[in-house]
Amino acid sequence: MSRPRIVIVGAGFAGYRTARTLSRLTRHQADITLLNPTDYFLYLPLLPQVAAGILEPRRVSVSLSGTLPHVRLVLGEADGIDLDGHTVHYTGPEGEEGTLRFDRLVLAAGSVNKLLPIPGVAEHAHGFRGLPEALYLRDHVTRQVELAAAADDRAECAARCTFVVVGAGYTGTEVAAHGAMYTDAQVRKHPMRTGMRPRWMLLDVAPRVMPEMDERLSRTAERVLRQRGVDVRMGTSVKEATHDGVVLTDGSTVDTRTLVWCVGVRPDPLVESLGLPMERGRLLVDPHLQVPGRPELFACGDVAAVPDLNQPGQYTPMTAQHAWRHGKVCAQNVAASLGIGERRAYRHRDMGFVVDLGGAKAAANPLGLPMSGPAAGAVTRGYHLAAMPGNRVRVAADWLLDAVLPRQAVQLGLVRSWSVPLESSSPEVARVPGGPERHGKAAGPAGQRPDGEETGNQPGGEPAKNQPGGESAKGQPGGEPAKGQPGGEPAKNQPGGEPAKGQPGGEPAKSRPGGEPAGRRSHGGRAKGGQSGSPRASGKPRRAVEAAGPRPAREGSGKPGRAPRASGAGSAGKRPTAPSGPSRSAGPPTDPGPEPPANQPPPGPDIAPGPVKRTDRRAAEGDS
């Protein structure tokens, strides 16, 4: 008799805890498969310290294969679930496709950036949900301070050393607190010519900083921020983002090159494709984390609306604390459905919250006891060390080195602006030139050169036309080949190399098929004006190639029929678009042969692995 097959989608707090607990409970009595776009579990609460140069990226990345030895890891993003056929279809990091069969399915896909219909935000802001975004922010802030220090013009210096953070929840507060310390340390070593200092702004429509916490802790956090020179503006947000700055809701204009979006998260839209009862984007489950009417389906974490038994009529909030506990209970109930152990309902006790404000400062209320100052700092870091499933010694060593040695303020240039657009379905995976694009969106926001330096004084934007990762001509995935060329030649500066000018297959003229795409084109098919709604809301199909028509299933693939899933930003559960690659030859081949199918994925390069971990706690959306 074959062993039961358990598939877990997502390796966030809920998915990782489910896999680890199931591995211990089943003891080789079941085959456990974990589907995730990266090979690590990201400890999101410490991500602001990565952006501030305190921790190295690998310190907050816990290896899945190293800590889950009895769990099979499959790299990919789920893009289709056939509940009747008991299969999950996924797309791998290089565009390859596969199918996983299951007897029990656990959905723990997590949450994605919450976008608001504010003009310009999707084009000029960057989120904070994954390692690529944290690395980009560290490089970007470092570069802006260095450029400001070299600038003779006071207006340019002021704009470059002004950093705007939107969202005064846990993440936004920590980003502003750590960021202010980081830039002040840079300026102390290399003062600016104009005598100016970096300026950080924290905006939120809420009446106070971190409104979800005790009011005393909120006051403590705000006091620390103001002592460090952070301009805290409550009841204020962004009305419009432009190339040169932001317009605030109070009518004022702030010149800046940096806009960090930390307003919150929403459930991953993967669960919407199931057609099951939902509660404001979250899949309804019973207290045992099981979907009613579907004994084989479980859900936990941010995608699940779990009844709060301590507050009847309410659902547990979307926080990392709840997701971690969901995972343990979900694993016990999945094992019980296989005859191992007994079922239990999810009940929780509020253990309090901790917020690291950098240095020896923190705000915490463990077990409801409000604390501040060095004592809160010690409790906060002790809690993080205890909660991390790995890398504890390395994290503690980095903290010790940061306390006795100055930070290395250098920009490595590993992640560019166009690699981490705000409107991304996979913020944990950076986009790469020539790799599979996702959801038919352009490869980057406007105003970005391939070397990552912004153009036109934009905080971040689209790659230059015809650059690697740029938008294809006529909206086709991979661009239309030049007329009369067998298989077509890549446009100038496209992956594949520039053909010699004047030879067959040379550079296509602008405005001809295969030439430079039309300028000022909004990426991702958004309407001009900066509406930040995702393609899912506009009804566009998930993949650009699917826009041209349905694709026949490959023979023998065993792939279930499924409707294309609309895109939204998320953790595990998204599908990259496979562009049709142009020929790499420098001239027309002798025998062109049959033209490859338009939807054939190229052998693109490996996708580099890639928070908002907490939010301002809106009524329905939260933040892990």
Coordinates of C-alpha atoms in Angstrom, one line a residue:
M1 CA 0.0 0.0 0.0
S2 CA 1.4 3.4 -1.0
R3 CA 2.0 6.1 1.5
P4 CA -0.3 9.1 1.6
R5 CA 1.0 12.2 -0.3
I6 CA 0.9 15.5 1.5
V7 CA 1.6 18.7 -0.5
I8 CA 2.3 22.0 1.3
V9 CA 2.1 25.2 -0.7
G10 CA 4.3 28.0 0.7
A11 CA 7.2 28.0 3.2
G12 CA 6.4 31.0 5.3
F13 CA 5.7 30.9 9.0
A14 CA 2.7 28.7 8.6
G15 CA 4.0 26.4 5.8
Y16 CA 7.4 25.9 7.4
R17 CA 5.9 25.0 10.8
T18 CA 3.4 22.7 9.2
A19 CA 6.2 20.8 7.3
R20 CA 8.4 20.5 10.3
T21 CA 5.7 19.3 12.7
L22 CA 4.3 16.9 10.1
S23 CA 7.7 15.4 9.5
R24 CA 8.0 14.7 13.2
L25 CA 4.5 13.3 13.6
T26 CA 4.3 11.0 10.5
R27 CA 7.8 9.5 11.0
H28 CA 8.1 8.3 7.4
Q29 CA 4.5 7.2 7.2
A30 CA 3.7 9.8 4.6
D31 CA 5.4 11.5 1.7
I32 CA 5.6 15.3 2.4
T33 CA 6.3 17.7 -0.4
L34 CA 6.9 21.4 0.2
L35 CA 6.4 23.7 -2.9
N36 CA 8.1 27.1 -2.6
P37 CA 9.8 29.6 -5.0
T38 CA 12.9 29.8 -2.8
D39 CA 15.0 27.2 -0.9
Y40 CA 14.8 29.1 2.4
F41 CA 12.4 30.2 5.1
L42 CA 12.7 34.0 5.6
Y43 CA 12.5 35.3 9.2
L44 CA 10.7 38.5 8.3
P45 CA 10.8 40.4 11.6
L46 CA 14.6 40.9 11.2
L47 CA 14.4 42.1 7.6
P48 CA 14.7 45.8 8.6
Q49 CA 18.1 45.0 10.1
V50 CA 19.2 43.5 6.8
A51 CA 18.3 46.8 5.1
A52 CA 20.2 48.7 7.8
G53 CA 23.4 46.7 7.4
I54 CA 23.2 45.0 10.8
L55 CA 22.6 41.5 9.6
E56 CA 23.8 39.7 6.5
P57 CA 21.0 38.3 4.3
R58 CA 21.8 34.7 5.0
R59 CA 21.4 35.2 8.7
V60 CA 17.6 35.6 8.3
S61 CA 17.4 32.9 5.6
V62 CA 16.9 29.4 7.1
S63 CA 17.7 26.5 4.7
L64 CA 14.6 24.4 4.0
S65 CA 16.6 21.3 2.9
G66 CA 19.0 21.7 5.9
T67 CA 16.3 21.9 8.5
L68 CA 13.6 19.7 6.9
P69 CA 15.6 16.6 6.1
H70 CA 12.6 14.3 5.6
V71 CA 10.6 16.8 3.4
R72 CA 10.9 16.9 -0.4
L73 CA 11.5 20.4 -1.6
V74 CA 10.2 21.5 -5.0
L75 CA 11.2 24.9 -6.2
G76 CA 8.3 26.6 -8.0
E77 CA 5.1 28.6 -7.8
A78 CA 1.7 27.1 -7.7
D79 CA -0.6 28.5 -10.4
G80 CA -3.4 26.0 -10.7
I81 CA -5.1 23.6 -8.2
D82 CA -7.5 20.9 -9.3
L83 CA -9.3 19.8 -6.1
D84 CA -11.3 17.1 -7.9
G85 CA -8.3 15.7 -9.6
H86 CA -6.1 16.1 -6.5
T87 CA -3.3 17.8 -8.4
V88 CA -1.3 21.1 -8.0
H89 CA 0.2 22.6 -11.2
Y90 CA 3.3 24.7 -10.7
T91 CA 6.0 26.6 -12.7
G92 CA 9.6 26.3 -11.8
P93 CA 12.2 29.1 -11.6
E94 CA 13.4 28.6 -15.2
G95 CA 9.9 28.3 -16.7
E96 CA 9.6 24.5 -16.5
E97 CA 6.2 23.1 -15.6
G98 CA 5.2 20.2 -13.4
T99 CA 2.3 18.6 -11.5
L100 CA 2.1 17.4 -7.9
R101 CA -0.5 14.8 -6.8
F102 CA -1.8 14.9 -3.3
D103 CA -4.0 13.1 -0.8
R104 CA -3.9 16.0 1.6
L105 CA -3.2 19.6 0.5
V106 CA -2.2 22.4 2.9
L107 CA -2.5 26.0 1.5
A108 CA -0.1 28.3 3.3
A109 CA 0.7 30.7 0.5
G110 CA 0.9 33.8 2.8
S111 CA 0.1 37.4 1.8
V112 CA 1.1 40.0 -0.7
N113 CA 1.6 43.8 -0.8
K114 CA -1.6 45.7 -0.4
L115 CA -1.8 48.3 -3.1
L116 CA -4.0 51.4 -3.0
P117 CA -5.3 53.4 -6.0
I118 CA -2.8 56.3 -5.5
P119 CA -1.4 57.7 -8.8
G120 CA 2.3 57.0 -9.2
V121 CA 2.8 54.7 -6.3
A122 CA 3.1 51.5 -8.3
E123 CA 5.7 53.1 -10.5
H124 CA 7.8 55.0 -8.0
A125 CA 7.5 53.1 -4.7
H126 CA 9.2 49.9 -3.5
G127 CA 7.8 47.4 -1.0
F128 CA 9.5 45.6 1.8
R129 CA 8.5 42.0 1.7
G130 CA 11.6 40.0 0.6
L131 CA 15.3 39.8 0.6
P132 CA 15.7 41.5 -2.8
E133 CA 13.7 44.5 -1.6
A134 CA 15.8 44.8 1.6
L135 CA 19.1 44.5 -0.4
Y136 CA 17.9 47.1 -2.9
L137 CA 16.8 49.5 -0.2
R138 CA 20.2 49.2 1.5
D139 CA 22.1 49.9 -1.7
H140 CA 19.7 52.7 -2.8
V141 CA 19.9 54.6 0.6
T142 CA 23.7 54.2 0.6
R143 CA 23.9 55.6 -3.0
Q144 CA 21.6 58.5 -2.3
V145 CA 23.6 59.6 0.7
E146 CA 26.8 59.4 -1.3
L147 CA 25.4 61.4 -4.2
A148 CA 23.9 63.9 -1.8
A149 CA 27.3 64.4 -0.1
A150 CA 28.9 65.1 -3.5
A151 CA 26.2 67.5 -4.7
D152 CA 26.8 71.2 -4.7
D153 CA 23.2 72.1 -5.2
R154 CA 21.3 72.3 -1.9
A155 CA 18.0 71.4 -3.5
E156 CA 19.4 68.2 -5.1
C157 CA 21.1 67.3 -1.8
A158 CA 17.9 67.8 0.2
A159 CA 15.9 65.6 -2.2
R160 CA 18.5 62.8 -2.3
C161 CA 18.8 62.6 1.5
T162 CA 15.1 62.7 2.1
F163 CA 13.5 59.2 2.7
V164 CA 9.7 58.8 2.9
V165 CA 8.2 55.7 4.6
V166 CA 4.4 55.2 4.2
G167 CA 2.8 53.1 6.9
A168 CA 3.5 53.4 10.7
G169 CA 2.8 49.8 11.6
Y170 CA 5.5 47.4 12.8
T171 CA 7.5 47.3 9.6
G172 CA 7.4 51.0 8.7
T173 CA 8.3 52.0 12.2
E174 CA 11.3 49.7 12.3
V175 CA 12.4 50.7 8.8
A176 CA 12.4 54.4 9.7
A177 CA 14.1 53.8 13.1
H178 CA 16.9 51.7 11.7
G179 CA 17.2 53.8 8.5
A180 CA 17.7 57.0 10.5
M181 CA 20.6 55.4 12.5
Y182 CA 22.2 54.0 9.3
T183 CA 22.2 57.3 7.4
D184 CA 23.3 59.3 10.4
A185 CA 26.3 57.0 10.8
Q186 CA 27.2 57.6 7.1
V187 CA 27.1 61.4 7.5
R188 CA 29.2 61.4 10.6
K189 CA 32.0 59.8 8.6
H190 CA 31.5 61.9 5.4
P191 CA 29.7 65.1 6.2
M192 CA 27.8 66.8 3.4
R193 CA 29.2 69.9 1.7
T194 CA 26.0 71.8 2.3
G195 CA 26.0 71.0 6.0
M196 CA 22.6 69.2 5.7
R197 CA 21.7 65.9 7.3
P198 CA 19.5 63.0 6.2
R199 CA 15.8 63.4 6.8
W200 CA 13.4 60.5 7.3
M201 CA 9.6 60.9 7.2
L202 CA 7.1 58.4 8.5
L203 CA 3.5 58.9 7.3
D204 CA 0.2 57.1 8.2
V205 CA -3.5 58.0 8.2
A206 CA -3.7 56.4 11.7
P207 CA -3.9 58.7 14.7
R208 CA -0.7 57.3 16.3
V209 CA 2.3 55.2 15.6
M210 CA 1.5 51.4 15.7
P211 CA -2.1 51.8 16.7
E212 CA -2.4 48.1 17.3
M213 CA -0.1 48.2 20.3
D214 CA -0.7 49.5 23.8
E215 CA -0.8 53.3 23.8
R216 CA 2.2 53.5 26.1
L217 CA 4.3 51.5 23.7
S218 CA 3.1 53.6 20.9
R219 CA 4.2 56.8 22.7
T220 CA 7.6 55.1 23.4
A221 CA 8.2 54.3 19.7
E222 CA 7.2 57.8 18.6
R223 CA 9.5 59.4 21.2
V224 CA 12.5 57.3 20.0
L225 CA 11.7 58.2 16.4
R226 CA 11.5 61.9 17.1
Q227 CA 14.7 61.8 19.1
R228 CA 16.5 60.5 16.0
G229 CA 15.1 63.3 13.9
V230 CA 12.4 61.3 12.1
D231 CA 9.5 63.5 10.9
V232 CA 6.5 61.6 12.1
R233 CA 3.2 62.8 10.5
M234 CA 0.1 61.0 11.7
G235 CA -3.2 61.5 9.8
T236 CA -1.2 62.2 6.6
S237 CA -0.4 60.0 3.6
V238 CA 0.6 60.2 0.0
K239 CA -1.8 61.7 -2.5
E240 CA 0.4 61.3 -5.5
A241 CA 3.9 60.1 -6.3
T242 CA 5.9 61.7 -9.1
H243 CA 9.4 61.5 -10.6
D244 CA 10.8 64.1 -8.3
G245 CA 8.9 63.5 -5.0
V246 CA 5.5 63.0 -3.4
V247 CA 2.4 65.1 -2.9
L248 CA 0.9 64.6 0.5
T249 CA -2.8 64.6 1.5
D250 CA -2.2 67.8 3.5
G251 CA -1.3 69.6 0.2
S252 CA 2.4 69.8 0.8
T253 CA 5.1 68.5 -1.6
V254 CA 8.2 66.6 -0.5
D255 CA 11.1 66.3 -2.9
T256 CA 12.6 62.8 -2.6
R257 CA 14.1 60.0 -4.5
T258 CA 13.0 57.3 -2.0
L259 CA 9.5 56.0 -1.3
V260 CA 9.1 52.9 0.8
W261 CA 5.6 51.3 0.9
C262 CA 4.8 49.6 4.2
V263 CA 1.0 50.1 4.3
G264 CA 0.1 46.4 4.9
V265 CA -0.7 43.1 3.1
R266 CA -3.6 41.2 1.7
P267 CA -4.1 37.4 1.3
D268 CA -2.4 35.7 -1.7
P269 CA -4.9 35.6 -4.5
L270 CA -4.2 32.0 -5.3
V271 CA -7.0 30.9 -3.0
E272 CA -9.5 32.9 -5.0
S273 CA -9.2 30.6 -8.0
L274 CA -10.7 27.7 -5.9
G275 CA -14.2 29.0 -6.0
L276 CA -14.7 28.2 -2.3
P277 CA -16.3 30.4 0.4
M278 CA -14.1 33.4 1.3
E279 CA -14.0 36.1 4.0
R280 CA -12.5 39.3 2.5
G281 CA -9.9 37.4 0.4
R282 CA -9.2 34.7 3.0
L283 CA -10.3 31.1 2.6
L284 CA -12.9 30.2 5.3
V285 CA -11.9 27.2 7.5
D286 CA -13.3 25.7 10.6
P287 CA -11.5 25.8 14.0
H288 CA -9.5 22.7 12.9
L289 CA -8.1 24.7 9.9
Q290 CA -10.0 22.4 7.5
V291 CA -12.1 23.7 4.6
P292 CA -15.7 22.6 5.2
G293 CA -16.9 20.1 2.6
R294 CA -13.3 19.4 1.5
P295 CA -11.7 16.8 3.9
E296 CA -8.5 16.8 1.9
L297 CA -8.0 20.5 2.0
F298 CA -6.4 22.5 4.9
A299 CA -5.4 26.2 5.0
C300 CA -3.4 28.2 7.5
G301 CA -1.6 31.5 7.9
D302 CA -2.6 34.7 6.1
V303 CA -4.7 32.9 3.4
A304 CA -7.0 31.4 6.0
A305 CA -9.9 33.0 7.9
V306 CA -9.5 31.1 11.1
P307 CA -12.3 31.6 13.7
D308 CA -11.1 33.2 16.9
L309 CA -12.6 31.0 19.7
N310 CA -11.6 33.6 22.3
Q311 CA -13.6 36.3 20.5
P312 CA -16.7 34.7 18.9
G313 CA -17.6 36.2 15.5
Q314 CA -14.0 37.4 14.9
Y315 CA -11.1 35.9 12.9
T316 CA -7.5 35.6 14.0
P317 CA -5.4 38.6 12.6
M318 CA -2.8 38.2 9.9
T319 CA 0.4 38.2 12.0
A320 CA 3.5 36.0 12.1
Q321 CA 2.6 34.9 15.6
H322 CA -0.7 33.4 14.6
A323 CA 0.7 31.9 11.4
W324 CA 3.4 30.1 13.3
R325 CA 0.8 28.6 15.7
H326 CA -1.5 27.8 12.9
G327 CA 1.2 25.6 11.4
K328 CA 1.6 23.4 14.4
V329 CA -2.2 22.9 14.8
C330 CA -2.7 22.3 11.1
A331 CA 0.1 19.6 11.1
Q332 CA -1.6 17.9 14.0
N333 CA -4.9 17.8 12.3
V334 CA -3.5 16.7 8.9
A335 CA -1.8 13.8 10.7
A336 CA -5.1 13.0 12.6
S337 CA -6.9 12.8 9.2
L338 CA -4.4 10.0 8.4
G339 CA -5.1 8.2 11.6
I340 CA -2.1 9.6 13.5
G341 CA -3.1 11.3 16.8
E342 CA -6.2 13.4 17.5
R343 CA -7.6 16.6 16.1
R344 CA -7.5 19.8 18.0
A345 CA -9.1 23.2 17.5
Y346 CA -7.0 26.3 17.3
R347 CA -7.0 28.5 20.4
H348 CA -4.4 31.1 21.2
R349 CA -3.2 33.2 24.0
D350 CA -1.8 36.7 23.2
M351 CA 1.9 36.6 24.1
G352 CA 2.5 40.3 23.4
F353 CA 4.5 42.1 20.8
V354 CA 8.1 43.3 20.4
V355 CA 9.4 46.1 18.1
D356 CA 13.1 46.6 17.6
L357 CA 13.9 50.3 17.2
G358 CA 17.7 49.9 16.8
G359 CA 20.6 50.1 19.1
A360 CA 19.5 49.4 22.7
K361 CA 16.0 50.9 22.1
A362 CA 12.8 48.8 21.7
A363 CA 9.2 48.7 22.7
A364 CA 7.7 45.4 24.0
N365 CA 4.8 44.1 26.1
P366 CA 5.7 40.4 26.8
L367 CA 2.7 38.8 28.5
G368 CA 1.0 42.2 28.6
L369 CA 3.8 43.9 30.6
P370 CA 4.8 47.2 28.9
M371 CA 8.5 47.7 28.6
S372 CA 10.9 50.2 27.0
G373 CA 14.5 51.1 26.9
P374 CA 17.4 48.7 27.2
A375 CA 15.3 46.1 29.0
A376 CA 12.9 46.0 26.2
G377 CA 15.8 45.7 23.7
A378 CA 17.1 42.7 25.5
V379 CA 13.7 41.0 25.6
T380 CA 13.1 41.8 21.9
R381 CA 16.4 40.3 20.8
G382 CA 16.0 37.3 23.1
Y383 CA 12.6 36.7 21.7
H384 CA 13.9 36.7 18.1
L385 CA 16.7 34.3 18.9
A386 CA 14.2 31.9 20.6
A387 CA 11.7 32.2 17.7
M388 CA 14.2 31.6 14.9
P389 CA 14.4 28.0 13.7
G390 CA 18.1 28.3 12.8
N391 CA 21.1 30.6 12.5
R392 CA 20.9 31.8 16.1
V393 CA 24.6 31.8 16.7
R394 CA 25.3 33.7 13.5
V395 CA 22.6 36.3 14.3
A396 CA 24.0 36.8 17.8
A397 CA 27.5 37.2 16.3
D398 CA 26.4 39.8 13.9
W399 CA 24.7 41.7 16.7
L400 CA 27.9 41.6 18.7
L401 CA 30.0 42.8 15.8
D402 CA 27.6 45.6 15.1
A403 CA 27.9 46.8 18.7
V404 CA 31.7 47.0 18.6
L405 CA 32.5 47.8 15.0
P406 CA 31.3 50.4 12.5
R407 CA 28.9 49.2 9.8
Q408 CA 30.2 48.8 6.2
A409 CA 28.2 51.3 4.2
V410 CA 28.8 50.1 0.7
Q411 CA 26.5 49.5 -2.2
L412 CA 27.0 46.1 -3.8
G413 CA 24.7 46.6 -6.8
L414 CA 23.3 43.1 -6.6
V415 CA 19.6 44.1 -6.9
R416 CA 18.4 46.9 -9.2
S417 CA 15.3 48.9 -9.1
W418 CA 13.6 47.2 -12.0
S419 CA 14.2 43.8 -10.3
V420 CA 11.9 44.7 -7.4
P421 CA 8.8 46.5 -8.6
L422 CA 6.2 47.2 -6.0
E423 CA 3.5 45.5 -8.1
S424 CA 5.1 42.1 -8.0
S425 CA 3.5 38.8 -7.3
S426 CA 6.8 37.3 -6.0
P427 CA 8.7 39.9 -4.0
E428 CA 10.9 37.1 -2.6
V429 CA 12.2 36.4 -6.1
A430 CA 14.1 39.2 -7.9
R431 CA 13.5 39.6 -11.7
V432 CA 16.4 38.9 -13.9
P433 CA 17.2 39.9 -17.5
G434 CA 16.2 37.3 -20.0
G435 CA 14.5 35.2 -17.4
P436 CA 10.8 34.2 -17.5
E437 CA 8.6 37.3 -16.9
R438 CA 5.7 37.0 -14.5
H439 CA 2.1 37.5 -15.3
G440 CA 2.7 39.2 -18.6
K441 CA 4.0 42.4 -16.9
A442 CA 6.8 44.5 -18.2
A443 CA 10.1 43.5 -16.6
G444 CA 10.4 46.7 -14.7
P445 CA 9.0 50.1 -13.8
A446 CA 9.8 53.3 -15.7
G447 CA 13.0 55.2 -15.7
Q448 CA 15.6 52.5 -14.9
R449 CA 18.8 51.8 -16.8
P450 CA 20.0 48.2 -16.8
D451 CA 22.8 49.1 -14.5
G452 CA 20.2 50.0 -11.9
E453 CA 20.8 53.8 -11.8
E454 CA 17.6 55.8 -12.0
T455 CA 17.0 58.1 -14.8
G456 CA 15.0 61.3 -14.8
N457 CA 15.4 61.7 -11.0
Q458 CA 12.9 58.9 -10.4
P459 CA 12.9 56.9 -7.2
G460 CA 12.9 53.8 -9.4
G461 CA 11.3 52.7 -12.6
E462 CA 11.3 50.9 -15.9
P463 CA 14.4 49.7 -17.6
A464 CA 15.5 51.8 -20.6
K465 CA 13.8 50.7 -23.8
N466 CA 15.3 47.6 -25.4
Q467 CA 17.4 46.9 -22.3
P468 CA 17.4 43.5 -20.7
G469 CA 14.2 43.1 -18.8
G470 CA 12.5 45.9 -20.7
E471 CA 9.0 45.9 -22.2
S472 CA 8.7 44.0 -25.5
A473 CA 7.5 45.5 -28.7
K474 CA 3.8 45.6 -29.2
G475 CA 3.2 44.0 -25.8
Q476 CA 4.3 40.5 -27.0
P477 CA 6.4 38.3 -24.7
G478 CA 9.8 38.6 -26.1
G479 CA 9.2 41.1 -28.8
E480 CA 8.3 40.8 -32.5
P481 CA 11.2 39.8 -34.7
A482 CA 12.4 42.1 -37.5
K483 CA 10.6 41.7 -40.8
G484 CA 12.2 39.3 -43.2
Q485 CA 14.6 37.8 -40.7
P486 CA 14.2 34.0 -40.2
G487 CA 13.5 33.7 -36.5
G488 CA 14.1 37.4 -36.0
E489 CA 17.1 39.1 -34.4
P490 CA 17.1 40.7 -30.9
A491 CA 16.9 44.4 -30.7
K492 CA 19.9 46.4 -29.6
N493 CA 21.1 45.6 -26.0
Q494 CA 18.7 42.7 -25.7
P495 CA 19.9 39.4 -24.2
G496 CA 21.4 37.6 -27.1
G497 CA 23.8 40.3 -28.2
E498 CA 23.6 43.1 -30.7
P499 CA 24.0 42.0 -34.3
A500 CA 26.4 43.8 -36.5
K501 CA 24.9 46.9 -38.1
G502 CA 24.4 46.8 -41.8
Q503 CA 24.3 43.1 -41.9
P504 CA 21.3 40.9 -42.4
G505 CA 19.5 40.7 -39.2
G506 CA 21.0 44.0 -38.1
E507 CA 19.5 46.5 -35.8
P508 CA 15.8 47.1 -36.6
A509 CA 14.8 50.7 -37.2
K510 CA 12.7 52.4 -34.6
S511 CA 9.0 52.3 -35.3
R512 CA 9.4 49.0 -37.3
P513 CA 8.3 45.7 -36.0
G514 CA 10.9 44.5 -33.6
G515 CA 12.2 48.0 -33.0
E516 CA 12.0 50.1 -30.0
P517 CA 8.7 49.8 -28.1
A518 CA 6.5 52.8 -27.7
G519 CA 7.7 55.0 -24.9
R520 CA 5.8 56.1 -21.8
R521 CA 4.0 52.8 -21.7
S522 CA 2.7 51.9 -18.3
H523 CA 4.0 48.5 -17.2
G524 CA 1.8 45.6 -16.2
G525 CA -1.1 46.9 -18.4
R526 CA -2.1 49.5 -15.8
A527 CA -4.2 52.4 -16.9
K528 CA -2.2 55.6 -17.0
G529 CA -2.6 57.8 -14.0
G530 CA -1.0 55.4 -11.5
Q531 CA -3.9 53.2 -10.5
S532 CA -2.3 50.5 -8.5
G533 CA -4.9 47.9 -9.0
S534 CA -3.4 44.5 -10.0
P535 CA -4.0 42.8 -13.4
R536 CA -6.3 40.5 -11.5
A537 CA -8.6 43.4 -10.9
S538 CA -8.5 44.4 -14.5
G539 CA -9.5 40.9 -15.7
K540 CA -6.3 40.3 -17.7
P541 CA -5.1 36.7 -18.0
R542 CA -2.2 35.6 -15.9
R543 CA 0.3 35.1 -18.7
A544 CA 1.1 37.3 -21.6
V545 CA 1.2 34.3 -24.0
E546 CA -2.3 33.3 -22.8
A547 CA -3.6 36.7 -24.0
A548 CA -3.1 35.5 -27.6
G549 CA -5.3 32.5 -27.1
P550 CA -5.5 29.2 -25.2
R551 CA -2.5 27.0 -25.3
P552 CA -3.0 23.3 -26.0
A553 CA -1.8 21.0 -23.2
R554 CA 1.3 19.0 -23.9
E555 CA 0.9 15.3 -24.6
G556 CA 1.3 13.1 -21.6
S557 CA 1.6 16.1 -19.2
G558 CA -1.3 15.0 -17.2
K559 CA -2.1 18.6 -16.5
P560 CA -5.7 19.3 -15.4
G561 CA -7.7 21.8 -17.2
R562 CA -7.7 25.1 -15.4
A563 CA -8.6 28.7 -15.9
P564 CA -5.6 31.1 -16.0
R565 CA -5.1 32.7 -12.6
A566 CA -5.0 36.4 -12.5
S567 CA -2.0 37.9 -10.9
G568 CA -1.5 39.6 -7.6
A569 CA 1.5 40.0 -5.5
G570 CA 2.4 37.1 -3.3
S571 CA 4.6 34.5 -1.7
A572 CA 4.2 31.0 -3.2
G573 CA 1.6 30.4 -5.8
K574 CA 2.4 32.5 -8.8
R575 CA 3.4 31.6 -12.2
P576 CA 6.0 33.2 -14.4
T577 CA 5.3 34.2 -17.9
A578 CA 7.6 32.4 -20.4
P579 CA 8.6 34.8 -23.1
S580 CA 9.4 33.6 -26.6
G581 CA 13.1 34.2 -27.0
P582 CA 14.6 35.7 -30.2
S583 CA 17.4 34.0 -32.1
R584 CA 20.9 34.4 -30.8
S585 CA 22.7 34.3 -34.2
A586 CA 24.4 37.4 -35.5
G587 CA 22.9 37.0 -38.9
P588 CA 20.2 34.9 -40.7
P589 CA 20.9 31.2 -40.5
T590 CA 21.5 29.1 -43.6
D591 CA 18.5 26.9 -42.8
P592 CA 16.0 28.7 -40.6
G593 CA 13.9 25.6 -40.1
P594 CA 10.6 25.7 -38.4
E595 CA 10.0 28.7 -36.2
P596 CA 9.7 27.8 -32.5
P597 CA 6.3 28.1 -30.9
A598 CA 5.6 31.5 -29.4
N599 CA 5.0 30.1 -26.0
Q600 CA 8.2 28.0 -25.8
P601 CA 10.1 29.1 -22.6
P602 CA 13.8 29.9 -23.2
P603 CA 16.5 28.4 -21.1
G604 CA 16.8 31.6 -19.1
P605 CA 19.3 32.1 -16.3
D606 CA 18.6 31.1 -12.8
I607 CA 16.3 33.4 -10.9
A608 CA 18.0 34.9 -7.9
P609 CA 16.2 33.9 -4.6
G610 CA 14.4 36.5 -2.8
P611 CA 7.9 41.8 4.0
V612 CA 5.9 43.3 5.2
K613 CA 5.9 41.3 8.3
R614 CA 3.5 43.4 10.3
T615 CA 1.0 46.1 9.4
D616 CA -1.0 48.9 10.5
R617 CA -3.7 46.3 11.2
R618 CA -6.6 47.4 9.1
A619 CA -9.9 45.8 9.9
A620 CA -9.5 42.9 7.5
E621 CA -6.0 43.0 6.2
G622 CA -2.9 42.5 8.4
D623 CA 0.7 41.8 8.1
S624 CA 2.9 38.9 9.0

